[in-house]
Short mmCIF file of C-alpha atoms and ligand atoms in Angstrom, two decimals:
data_model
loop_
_atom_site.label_atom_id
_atom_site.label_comp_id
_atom_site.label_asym_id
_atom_site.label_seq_id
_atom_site.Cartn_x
_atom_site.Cartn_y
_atom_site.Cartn_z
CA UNK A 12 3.25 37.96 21.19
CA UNK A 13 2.47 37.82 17.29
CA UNK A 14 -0.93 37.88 16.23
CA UNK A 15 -3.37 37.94 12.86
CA UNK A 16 -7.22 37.51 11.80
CA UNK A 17 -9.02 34.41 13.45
CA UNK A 18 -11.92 33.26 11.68
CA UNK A 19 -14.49 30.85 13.86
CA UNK A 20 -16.83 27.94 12.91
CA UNK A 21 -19.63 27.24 15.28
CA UNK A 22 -21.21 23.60 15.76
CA UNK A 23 -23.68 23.22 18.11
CA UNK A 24 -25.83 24.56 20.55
CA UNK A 25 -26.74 27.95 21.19
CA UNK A 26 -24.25 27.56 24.50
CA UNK A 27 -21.46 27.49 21.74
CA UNK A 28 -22.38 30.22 19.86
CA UNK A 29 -22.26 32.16 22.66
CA UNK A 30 -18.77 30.55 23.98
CA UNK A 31 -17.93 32.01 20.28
CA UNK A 32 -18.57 35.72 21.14
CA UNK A 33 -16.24 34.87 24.28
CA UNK A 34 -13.74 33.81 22.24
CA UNK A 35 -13.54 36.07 20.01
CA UNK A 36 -13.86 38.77 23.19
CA UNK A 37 -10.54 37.32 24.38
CA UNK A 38 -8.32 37.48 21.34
CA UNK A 39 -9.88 40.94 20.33
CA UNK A 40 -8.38 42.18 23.53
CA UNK A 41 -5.02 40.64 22.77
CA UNK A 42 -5.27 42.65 19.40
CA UNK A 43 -6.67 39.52 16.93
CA UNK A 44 -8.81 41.05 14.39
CA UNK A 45 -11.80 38.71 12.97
CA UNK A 46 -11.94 37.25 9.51
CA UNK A 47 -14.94 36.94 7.34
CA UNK A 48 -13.92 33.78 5.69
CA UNK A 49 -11.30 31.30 6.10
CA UNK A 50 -9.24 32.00 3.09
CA UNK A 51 -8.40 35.51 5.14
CA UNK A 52 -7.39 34.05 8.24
CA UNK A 53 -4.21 33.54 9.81
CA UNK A 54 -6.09 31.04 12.45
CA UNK A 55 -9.16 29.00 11.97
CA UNK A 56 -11.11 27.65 14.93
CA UNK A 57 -13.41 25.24 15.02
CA UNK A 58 -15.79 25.43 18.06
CA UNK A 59 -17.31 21.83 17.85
CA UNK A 60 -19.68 19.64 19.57
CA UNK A 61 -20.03 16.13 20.25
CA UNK A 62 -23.64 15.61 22.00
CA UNK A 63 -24.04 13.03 18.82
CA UNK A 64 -21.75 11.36 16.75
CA UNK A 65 -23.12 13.03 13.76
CA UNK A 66 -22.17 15.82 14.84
CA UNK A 67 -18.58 14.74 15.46
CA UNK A 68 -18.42 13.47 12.06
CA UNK A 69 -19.26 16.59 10.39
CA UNK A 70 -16.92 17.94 12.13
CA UNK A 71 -14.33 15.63 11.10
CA UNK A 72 -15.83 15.86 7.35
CA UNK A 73 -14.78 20.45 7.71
CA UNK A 74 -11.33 19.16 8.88
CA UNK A 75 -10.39 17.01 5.68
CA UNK A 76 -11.74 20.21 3.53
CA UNK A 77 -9.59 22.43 5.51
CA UNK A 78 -6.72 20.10 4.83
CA UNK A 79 -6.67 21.52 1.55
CA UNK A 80 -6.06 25.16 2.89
CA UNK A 81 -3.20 24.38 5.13
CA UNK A 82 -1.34 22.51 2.44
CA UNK A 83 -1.69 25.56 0.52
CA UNK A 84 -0.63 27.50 3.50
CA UNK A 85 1.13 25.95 5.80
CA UNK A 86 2.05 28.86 7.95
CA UNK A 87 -2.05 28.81 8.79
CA UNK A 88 -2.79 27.86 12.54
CA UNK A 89 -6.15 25.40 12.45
CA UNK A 90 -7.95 24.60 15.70
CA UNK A 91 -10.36 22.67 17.59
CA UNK A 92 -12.48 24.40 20.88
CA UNK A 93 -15.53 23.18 22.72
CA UNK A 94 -16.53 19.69 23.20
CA UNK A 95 -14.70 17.38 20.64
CA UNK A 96 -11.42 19.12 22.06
CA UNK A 97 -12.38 17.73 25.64
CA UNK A 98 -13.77 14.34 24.33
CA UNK A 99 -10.83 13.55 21.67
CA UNK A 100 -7.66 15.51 22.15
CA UNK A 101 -5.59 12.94 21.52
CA UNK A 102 -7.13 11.29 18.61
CA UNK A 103 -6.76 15.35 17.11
CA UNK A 104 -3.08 15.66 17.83
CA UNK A 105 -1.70 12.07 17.05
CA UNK A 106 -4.22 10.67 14.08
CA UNK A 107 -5.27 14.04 12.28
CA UNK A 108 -1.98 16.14 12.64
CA UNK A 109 -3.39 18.75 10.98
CA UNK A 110 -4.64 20.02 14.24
CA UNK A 111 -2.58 22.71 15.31
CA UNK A 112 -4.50 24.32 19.02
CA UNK A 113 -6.65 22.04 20.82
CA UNK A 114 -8.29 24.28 23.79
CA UNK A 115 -11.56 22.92 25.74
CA UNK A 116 -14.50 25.09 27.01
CA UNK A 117 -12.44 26.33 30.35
CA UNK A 118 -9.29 27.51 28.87
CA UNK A 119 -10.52 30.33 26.53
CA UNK A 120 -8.49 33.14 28.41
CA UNK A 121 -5.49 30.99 27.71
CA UNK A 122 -6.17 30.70 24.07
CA UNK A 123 -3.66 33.01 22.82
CA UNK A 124 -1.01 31.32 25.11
CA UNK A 125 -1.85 28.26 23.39
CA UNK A 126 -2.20 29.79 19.51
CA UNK A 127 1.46 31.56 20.10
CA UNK A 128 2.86 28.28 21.18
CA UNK A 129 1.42 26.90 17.56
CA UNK A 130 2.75 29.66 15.58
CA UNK A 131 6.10 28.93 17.19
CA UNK A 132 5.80 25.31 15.85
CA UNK A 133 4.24 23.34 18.47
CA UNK A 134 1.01 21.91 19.71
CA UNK A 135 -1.44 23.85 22.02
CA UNK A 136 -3.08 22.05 23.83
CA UNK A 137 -5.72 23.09 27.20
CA UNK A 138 -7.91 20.54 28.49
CA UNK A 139 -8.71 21.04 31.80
CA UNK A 140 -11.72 21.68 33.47
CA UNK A 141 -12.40 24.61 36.16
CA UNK A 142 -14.59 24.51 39.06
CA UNK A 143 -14.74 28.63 38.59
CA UNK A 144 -14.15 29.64 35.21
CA UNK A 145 -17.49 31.47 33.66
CA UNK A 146 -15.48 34.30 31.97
CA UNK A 147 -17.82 36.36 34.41
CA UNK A 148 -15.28 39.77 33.49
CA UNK A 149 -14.72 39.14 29.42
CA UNK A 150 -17.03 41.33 27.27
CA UNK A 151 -18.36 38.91 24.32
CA UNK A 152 -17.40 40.10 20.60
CA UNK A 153 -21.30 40.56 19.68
CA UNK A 154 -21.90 42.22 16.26
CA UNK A 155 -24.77 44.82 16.43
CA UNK A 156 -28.25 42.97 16.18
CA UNK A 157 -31.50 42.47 17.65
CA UNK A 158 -31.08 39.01 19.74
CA UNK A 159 -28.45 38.12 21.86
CA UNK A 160 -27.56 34.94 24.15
CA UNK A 161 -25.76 35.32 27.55
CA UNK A 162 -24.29 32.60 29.25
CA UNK A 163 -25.41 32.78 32.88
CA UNK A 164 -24.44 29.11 34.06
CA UNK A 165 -21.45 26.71 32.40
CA UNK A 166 -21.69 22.52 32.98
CA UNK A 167 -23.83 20.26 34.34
CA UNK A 168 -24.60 18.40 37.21
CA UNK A 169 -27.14 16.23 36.37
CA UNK A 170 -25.80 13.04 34.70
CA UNK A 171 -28.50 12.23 32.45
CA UNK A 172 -26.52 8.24 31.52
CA UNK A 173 -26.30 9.17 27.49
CA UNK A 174 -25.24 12.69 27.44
CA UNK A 175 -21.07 13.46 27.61
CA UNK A 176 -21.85 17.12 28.70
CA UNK A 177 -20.88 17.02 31.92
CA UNK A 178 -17.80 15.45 30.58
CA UNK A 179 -17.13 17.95 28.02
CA UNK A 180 -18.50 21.01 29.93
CA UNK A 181 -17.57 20.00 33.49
CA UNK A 182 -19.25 21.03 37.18
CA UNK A 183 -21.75 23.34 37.21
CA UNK A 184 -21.15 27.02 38.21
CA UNK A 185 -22.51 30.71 37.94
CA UNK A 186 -22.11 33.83 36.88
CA UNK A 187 -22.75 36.76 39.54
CA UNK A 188 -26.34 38.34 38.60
CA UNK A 189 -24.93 41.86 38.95
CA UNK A 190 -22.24 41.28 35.88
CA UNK A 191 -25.57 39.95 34.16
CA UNK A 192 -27.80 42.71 34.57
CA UNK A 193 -24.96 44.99 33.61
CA UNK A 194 -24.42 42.98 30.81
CA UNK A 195 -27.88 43.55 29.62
CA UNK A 196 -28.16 47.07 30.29
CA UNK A 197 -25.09 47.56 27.90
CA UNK A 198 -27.34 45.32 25.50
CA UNK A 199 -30.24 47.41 25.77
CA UNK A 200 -28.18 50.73 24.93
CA UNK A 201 -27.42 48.96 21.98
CA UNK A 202 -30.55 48.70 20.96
CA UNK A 203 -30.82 44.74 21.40
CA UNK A 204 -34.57 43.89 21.66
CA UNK A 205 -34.47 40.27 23.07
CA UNK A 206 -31.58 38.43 25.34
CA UNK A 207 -31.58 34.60 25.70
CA UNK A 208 -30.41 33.39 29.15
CA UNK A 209 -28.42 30.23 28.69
CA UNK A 210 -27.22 27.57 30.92
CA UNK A 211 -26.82 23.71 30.25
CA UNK A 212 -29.68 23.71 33.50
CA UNK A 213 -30.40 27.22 33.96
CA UNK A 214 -32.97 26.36 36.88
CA UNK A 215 -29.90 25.27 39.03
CA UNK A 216 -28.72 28.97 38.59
CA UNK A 217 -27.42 30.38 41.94
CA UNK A 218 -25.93 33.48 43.20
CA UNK A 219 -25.61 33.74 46.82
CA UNK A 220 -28.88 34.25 47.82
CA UNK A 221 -30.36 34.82 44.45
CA UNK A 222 -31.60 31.61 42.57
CA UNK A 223 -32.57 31.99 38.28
CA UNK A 224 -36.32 33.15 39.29
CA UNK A 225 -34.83 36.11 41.16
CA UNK A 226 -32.08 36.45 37.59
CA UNK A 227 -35.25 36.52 35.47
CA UNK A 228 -36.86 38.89 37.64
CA UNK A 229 -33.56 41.29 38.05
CA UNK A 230 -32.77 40.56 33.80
CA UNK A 231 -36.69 41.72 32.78
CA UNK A 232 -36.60 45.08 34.81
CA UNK A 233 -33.63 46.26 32.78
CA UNK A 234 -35.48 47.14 30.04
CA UNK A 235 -39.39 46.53 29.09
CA UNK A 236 -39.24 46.59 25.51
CA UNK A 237 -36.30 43.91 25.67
CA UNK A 238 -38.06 40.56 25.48
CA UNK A 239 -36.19 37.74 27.59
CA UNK A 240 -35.78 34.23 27.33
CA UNK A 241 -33.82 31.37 28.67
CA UNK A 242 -32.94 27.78 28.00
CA UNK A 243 -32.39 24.88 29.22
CA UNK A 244 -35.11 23.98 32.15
CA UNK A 245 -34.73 21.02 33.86
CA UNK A 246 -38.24 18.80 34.76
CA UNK A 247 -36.87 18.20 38.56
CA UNK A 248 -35.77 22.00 39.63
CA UNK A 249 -38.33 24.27 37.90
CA UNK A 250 -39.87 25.56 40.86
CA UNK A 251 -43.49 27.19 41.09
CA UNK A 252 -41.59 30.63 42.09
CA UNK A 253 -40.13 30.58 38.31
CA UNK A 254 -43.62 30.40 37.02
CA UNK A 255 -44.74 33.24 38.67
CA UNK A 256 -42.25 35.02 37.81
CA UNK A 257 -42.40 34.16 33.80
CA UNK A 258 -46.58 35.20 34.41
CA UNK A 259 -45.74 38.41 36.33
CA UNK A 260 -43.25 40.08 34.23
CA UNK A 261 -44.81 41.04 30.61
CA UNK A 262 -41.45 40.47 29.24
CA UNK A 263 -40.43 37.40 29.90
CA UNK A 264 -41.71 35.18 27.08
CA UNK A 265 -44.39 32.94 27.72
CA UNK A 266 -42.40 30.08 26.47
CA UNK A 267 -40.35 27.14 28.19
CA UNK A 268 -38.13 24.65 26.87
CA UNK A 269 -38.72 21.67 29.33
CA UNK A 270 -37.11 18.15 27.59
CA UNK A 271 -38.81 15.51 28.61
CA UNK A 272 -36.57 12.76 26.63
CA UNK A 273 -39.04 9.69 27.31
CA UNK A 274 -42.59 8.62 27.93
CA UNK A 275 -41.63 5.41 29.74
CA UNK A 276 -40.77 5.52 33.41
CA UNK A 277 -38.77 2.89 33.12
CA UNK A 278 -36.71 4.37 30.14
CA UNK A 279 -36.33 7.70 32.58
CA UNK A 280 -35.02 5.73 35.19
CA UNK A 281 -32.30 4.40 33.37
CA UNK A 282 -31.50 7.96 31.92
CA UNK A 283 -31.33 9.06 35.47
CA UNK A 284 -33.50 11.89 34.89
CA UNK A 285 -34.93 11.89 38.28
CA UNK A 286 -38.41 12.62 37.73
CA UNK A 287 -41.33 10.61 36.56
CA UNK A 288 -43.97 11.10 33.79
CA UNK A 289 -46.63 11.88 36.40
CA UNK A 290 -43.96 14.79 37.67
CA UNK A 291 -43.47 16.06 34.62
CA UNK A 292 -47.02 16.43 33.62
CA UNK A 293 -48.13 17.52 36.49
CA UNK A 294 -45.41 20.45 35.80
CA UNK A 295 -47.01 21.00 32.67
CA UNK A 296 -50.30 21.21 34.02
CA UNK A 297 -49.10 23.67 36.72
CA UNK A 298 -47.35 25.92 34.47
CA UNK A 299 -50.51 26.36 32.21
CA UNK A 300 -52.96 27.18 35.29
CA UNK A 301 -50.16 29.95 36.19
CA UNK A 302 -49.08 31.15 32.78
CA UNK A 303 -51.95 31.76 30.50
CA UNK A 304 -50.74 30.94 26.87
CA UNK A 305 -47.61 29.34 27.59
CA UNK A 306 -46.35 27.29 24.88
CA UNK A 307 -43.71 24.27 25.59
CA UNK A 308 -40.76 22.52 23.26
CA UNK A 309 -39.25 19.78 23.86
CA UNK A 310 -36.17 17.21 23.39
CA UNK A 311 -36.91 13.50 23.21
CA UNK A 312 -34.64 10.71 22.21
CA UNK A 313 -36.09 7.62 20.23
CA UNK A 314 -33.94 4.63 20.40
CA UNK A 315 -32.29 4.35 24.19
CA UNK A 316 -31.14 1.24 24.71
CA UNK A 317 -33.83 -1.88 26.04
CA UNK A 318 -36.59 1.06 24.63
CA UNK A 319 -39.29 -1.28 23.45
CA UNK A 320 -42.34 -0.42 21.32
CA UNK A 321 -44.72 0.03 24.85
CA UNK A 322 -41.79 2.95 25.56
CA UNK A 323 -42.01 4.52 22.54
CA UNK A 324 -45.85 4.25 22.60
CA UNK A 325 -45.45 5.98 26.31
CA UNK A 326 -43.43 8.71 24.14
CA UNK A 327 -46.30 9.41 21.86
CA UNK A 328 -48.85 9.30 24.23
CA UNK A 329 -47.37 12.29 26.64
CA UNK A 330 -46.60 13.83 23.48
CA UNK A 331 -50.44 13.90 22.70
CA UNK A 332 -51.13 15.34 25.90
CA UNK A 333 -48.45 18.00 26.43
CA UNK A 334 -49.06 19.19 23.35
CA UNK A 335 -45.74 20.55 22.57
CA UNK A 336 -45.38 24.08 20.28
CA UNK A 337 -42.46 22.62 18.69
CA UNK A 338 -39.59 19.76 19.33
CA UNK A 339 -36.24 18.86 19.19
CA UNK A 340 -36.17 14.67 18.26
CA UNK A 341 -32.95 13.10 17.82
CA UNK A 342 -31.64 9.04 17.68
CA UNK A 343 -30.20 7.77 20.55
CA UNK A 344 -26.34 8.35 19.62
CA UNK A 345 -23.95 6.02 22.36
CA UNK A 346 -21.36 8.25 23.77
CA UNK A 347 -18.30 6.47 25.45
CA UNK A 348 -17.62 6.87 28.88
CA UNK A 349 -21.39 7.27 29.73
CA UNK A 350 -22.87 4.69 31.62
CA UNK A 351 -25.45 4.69 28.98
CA UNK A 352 -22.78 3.48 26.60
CA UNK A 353 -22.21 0.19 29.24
CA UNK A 354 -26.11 -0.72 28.48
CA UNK A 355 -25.33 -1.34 24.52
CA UNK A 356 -27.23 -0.19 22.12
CA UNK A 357 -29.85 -2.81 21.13
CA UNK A 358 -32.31 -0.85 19.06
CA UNK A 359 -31.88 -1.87 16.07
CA UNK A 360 -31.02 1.22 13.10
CA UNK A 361 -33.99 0.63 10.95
CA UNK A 362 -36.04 0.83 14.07
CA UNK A 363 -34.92 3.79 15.78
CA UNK A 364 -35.39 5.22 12.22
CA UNK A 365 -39.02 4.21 12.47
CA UNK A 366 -39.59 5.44 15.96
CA UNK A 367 -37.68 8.96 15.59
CA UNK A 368 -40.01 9.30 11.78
CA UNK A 369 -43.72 8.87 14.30
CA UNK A 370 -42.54 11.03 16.26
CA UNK A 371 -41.45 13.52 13.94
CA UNK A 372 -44.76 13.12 11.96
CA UNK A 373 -47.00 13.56 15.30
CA UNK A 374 -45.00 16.60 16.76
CA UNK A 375 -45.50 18.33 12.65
CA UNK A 376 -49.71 16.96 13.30
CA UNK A 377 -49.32 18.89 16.46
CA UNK A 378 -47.49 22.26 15.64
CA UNK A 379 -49.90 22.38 12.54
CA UNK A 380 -52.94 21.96 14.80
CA UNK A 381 -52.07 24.07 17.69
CA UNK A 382 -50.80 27.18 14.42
CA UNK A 383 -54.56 26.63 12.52
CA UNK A 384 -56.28 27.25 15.93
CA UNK A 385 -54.19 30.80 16.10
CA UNK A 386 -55.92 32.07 12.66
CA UNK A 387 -57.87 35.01 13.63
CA UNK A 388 -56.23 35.87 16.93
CA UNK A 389 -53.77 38.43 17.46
CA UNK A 390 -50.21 38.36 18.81
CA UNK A 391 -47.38 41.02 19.29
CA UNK A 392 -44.59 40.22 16.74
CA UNK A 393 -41.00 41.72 17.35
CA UNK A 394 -39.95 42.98 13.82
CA UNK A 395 -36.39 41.39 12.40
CA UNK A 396 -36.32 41.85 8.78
CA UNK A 397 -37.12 40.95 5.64
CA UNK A 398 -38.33 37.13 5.28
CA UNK A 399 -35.66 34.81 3.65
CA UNK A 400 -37.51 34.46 0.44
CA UNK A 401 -38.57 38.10 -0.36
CA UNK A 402 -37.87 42.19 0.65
CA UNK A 403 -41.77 42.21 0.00
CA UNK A 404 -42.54 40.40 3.72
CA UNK A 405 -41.35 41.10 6.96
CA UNK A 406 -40.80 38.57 10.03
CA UNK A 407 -40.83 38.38 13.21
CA UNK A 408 -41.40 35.97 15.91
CA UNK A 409 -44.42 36.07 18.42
CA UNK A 410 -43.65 36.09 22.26
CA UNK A 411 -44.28 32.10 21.95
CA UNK A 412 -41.10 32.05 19.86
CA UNK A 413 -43.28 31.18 16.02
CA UNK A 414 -41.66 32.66 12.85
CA UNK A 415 -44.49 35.25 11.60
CA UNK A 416 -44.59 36.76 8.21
CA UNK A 417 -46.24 39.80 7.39
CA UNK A 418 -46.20 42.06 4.31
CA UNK A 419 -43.62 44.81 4.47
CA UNK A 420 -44.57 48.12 4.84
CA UNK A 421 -42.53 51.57 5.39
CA UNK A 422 -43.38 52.04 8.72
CA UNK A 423 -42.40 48.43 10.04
CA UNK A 424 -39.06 48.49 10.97
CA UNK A 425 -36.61 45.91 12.67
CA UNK A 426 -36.79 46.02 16.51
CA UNK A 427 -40.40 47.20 16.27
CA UNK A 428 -43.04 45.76 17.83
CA UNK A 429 -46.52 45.26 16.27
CA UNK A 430 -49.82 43.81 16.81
CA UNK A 431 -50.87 41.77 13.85
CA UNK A 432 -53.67 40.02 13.01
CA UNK A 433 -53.32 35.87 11.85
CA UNK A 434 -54.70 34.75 8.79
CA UNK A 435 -52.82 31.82 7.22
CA UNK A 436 -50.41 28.98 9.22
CA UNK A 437 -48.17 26.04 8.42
CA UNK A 438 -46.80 23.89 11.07
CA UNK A 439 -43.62 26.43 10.93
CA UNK A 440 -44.75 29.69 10.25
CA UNK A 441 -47.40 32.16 10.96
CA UNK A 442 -48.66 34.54 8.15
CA UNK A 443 -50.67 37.72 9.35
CA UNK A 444 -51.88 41.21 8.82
CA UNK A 445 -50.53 44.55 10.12
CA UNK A 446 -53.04 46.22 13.06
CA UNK A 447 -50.72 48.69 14.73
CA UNK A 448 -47.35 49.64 16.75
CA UNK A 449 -47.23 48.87 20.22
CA UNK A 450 -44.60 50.99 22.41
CA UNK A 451 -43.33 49.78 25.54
CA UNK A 452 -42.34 52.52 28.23
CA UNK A 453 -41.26 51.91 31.74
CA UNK A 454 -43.79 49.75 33.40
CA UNK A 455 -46.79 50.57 31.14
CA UNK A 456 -47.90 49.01 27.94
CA UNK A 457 -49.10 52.12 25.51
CA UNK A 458 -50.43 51.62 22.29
CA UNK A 459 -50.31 54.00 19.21
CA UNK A 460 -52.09 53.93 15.83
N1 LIG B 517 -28.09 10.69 21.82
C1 LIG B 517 -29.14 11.35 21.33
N2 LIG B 517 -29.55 12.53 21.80
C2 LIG B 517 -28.84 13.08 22.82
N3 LIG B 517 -29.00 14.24 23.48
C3 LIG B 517 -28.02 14.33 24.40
N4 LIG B 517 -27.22 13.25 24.34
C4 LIG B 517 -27.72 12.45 23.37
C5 LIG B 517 -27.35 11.19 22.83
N5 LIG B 517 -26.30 10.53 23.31
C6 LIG B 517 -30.10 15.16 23.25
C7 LIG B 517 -31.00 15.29 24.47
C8 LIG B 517 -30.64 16.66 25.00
C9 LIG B 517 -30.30 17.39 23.73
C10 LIG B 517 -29.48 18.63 23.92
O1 LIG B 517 -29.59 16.45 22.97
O2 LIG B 517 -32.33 15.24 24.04
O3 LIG B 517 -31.71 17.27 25.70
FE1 LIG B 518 -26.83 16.44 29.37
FE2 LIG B 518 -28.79 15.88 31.13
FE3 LIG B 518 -27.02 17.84 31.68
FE4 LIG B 518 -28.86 18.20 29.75
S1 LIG B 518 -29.30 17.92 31.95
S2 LIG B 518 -26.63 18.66 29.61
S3 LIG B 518 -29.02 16.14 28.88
S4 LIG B 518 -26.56 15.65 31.48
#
């Protein structure tokens, strides 16, 4: 089996990234080394998405550029993983021949089957979708850092009518908790200080008799000076036992990412997301009586199809009283062969613009609001690094998941954790003052000067 150096681009969500480290597991074990830019490769991968069509037509926007490389080189092996290659193989093979490996989101242990058959002068090609697959027994190629993500569920279930990721990604399906917790111990002897739990629906987690609350609860005794978080949450299966779980266990962050999509019950009807508005607050409302201080993000979509201004004005208005930390707002994007995609798309462009821009402006209102009413408090920051503008200020991010900048200082190293004091906020960031170290130890909280 001949091999090289494989250098990956990542689209996406964080679920890729991750699938990335898997990938790069599997051909490391098959000898592949990894490449630090494209021009060093032997095989470039592109793991894509396609949850938009802007996101697609970057996508297609890196392939031209590439183009240039493999005329230059035409021994050079380029491919396509993760959603597009699900969604589009065809259109990749037959209209843009420059696509050499075409391997979806299930077949990652057969990559190098499918690269080898490329070298040799064909087309790889793996499409198909597994029932089992969660690479449960690969170890991920992670470089040495603070944060890591670990894929604890793959697909979805759920059918929301305008998303193609149960398409893409398949049935849902999980990972054993005991290959998890393992997985995180190894992370915590490597000095990782925070682990994100990922799953397309995480709260649908399930493990014999062990559901996500009792994965949270197992991940979070590993280590108390690792900080743990997880994405996505689903309105209609968070259950009251996650919440007091998050409140009981000082290291699970105090932070859940709950999309709501729409205001309008009648909008979330016809995106089949199975709950209503009243549901979903009364979540909300639940999860703040149990969690003190939780802090919530969001997704919403501005533009579904038959949305009418009353809708969007439903969208603003639970806005104003969920009173998100932060949000995720897109344009509704038709996907074909959703059954959202059968309903047209009959918000006009410049209107959707319009819609997406209020809600964008409220949400930045919002996050600025909620930051100014922080000045003076004081919140435990884990220590990353230097800020991105200067080695003469440190950030961090607060348990609530807010970029905080503090000046640097020869004691404050990455991985540390510190108390600070706030003085200064944007919608974005935090600024604050050093107050002292905090050091975690097993099942105690002790605090030195
Ligand atoms: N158009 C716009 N936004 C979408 N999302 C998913 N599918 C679409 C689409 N067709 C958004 C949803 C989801 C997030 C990951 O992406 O808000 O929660
Ligand atoms: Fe898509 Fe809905 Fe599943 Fe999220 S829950 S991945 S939006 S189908």
């Amino acid at each position: 089996m001949k091999n090289g150096s494989v250098y990956i681009e990542t689209y996406g969500c964080q679920m890729n990234f991750a699938d990335t480290e898997i990938v790069l597991g599997v051909l490391k074990k098959q000898g592949y080394t990894v490449a630090q830019n494209p021009e060093d490769a032997d095989i470039i991968l592109l793991n894509t998405c396609s949850i938009r069509d802007n996101a697609e037509q970057r996508i297609y926007g890196r392939l031209g550029n590439l183009k240039n490389l493999k005329t230059k080189k035409p021994e050079l092996v380029l491919g396509i993983l993760g959603c597009m290659a699900e969604r589009l193989r065809k259109d990749l093979i037959e209209e843009k021949k420059i696509v050499d490996v075409v391997v979806g989101p299930d077949e990652y242990r057969r990559l190098p089957e499918y690269i080898d058959i490329a070298f040799n002068g064909d087309k790889g090609i793996g499409v198909k979708l597994s029932r089992t697959e969660t690479y449960d027994d690969i170890e991920p190629h992670r470089e040495d850092g603070l944060s890591a993500w670990i894929s604890v569920m793959r697909g979805c279930d759920k059918f929301c009518t305008f998303c193609v990721v149960p398409f893409t990604r398949g049935r849902e399906r999980s990972r054993s908790l005991n290959s998890i917790v393992k997985e995180i111990e190894d992370l915590s002897a490597r000095g990782f200080k925070e682990v994100t739990l990922l799953g397309q629906n995480v709260n649908s987690y399930q493990d014999e008799e062990n559901d996500f609350s009792d994965l949270l609860a197992a991940a979070a005794k590993v280590d108390p000076s690792m900080r743990i978080r997880f994405t996505t949450s689903h309105p209609q299966d968070l259950s009251e036992k996650l919440l007091y779980t998050i409140a009981e266990q000082q290291n699970i962050c105090n932070y859940i990412h709950l999309p709501v999509q729409s205001g309008s019950n009648r909008i979330l009807e016809l995106m089949n997301r199975t709950y209503t508005i009243e549901h979903y607050l009364n979540l909300i409302e639940k999860a703040k009586r149990i969690i003190p201080g939780v802090s919530f993000s969001t997704d919403i979509i501005a533009g579904f199809p038959t949305e009418t201004w009353e809708d969007h004005l439903a969208t603003l208005d639970v806005m104003r009283q969920v009173r998100y930390d932060g949000a995720y707002m897109f344009k509704y994007s038709p996907r074909e062969g959703t059954k959202a995609y059968k309903m047209g798309d009959d918000v006009p462009e410049d209107v959707k613009t319009k819609r997406l821009q209020e809600i964008i402006d409220l949400q930045q209102q919002i996050s600025y609001e909620i930051n100014q009413g922080l000045i003076g408090k004081e919140e435990i920051v884990l220590v990353e690094g230097f800020s991105r503008k200067s080695n003469e200020f440190l950030s961090g991010r607060t348990d609530t998941n807010k970029v905080t900048i503090i000046p640097a200082q020869e004691n404050i190293k990455p991985g540390d954790y510190i108390r600070i004091k706030i003085n200064k906020a944007t919608s974005a960031t935090l600024f604050g003052e050093y107050l002292s170290h905090i050091v975690f130890e097993k099942s105690s909280v002790v605090l030195s000067a």
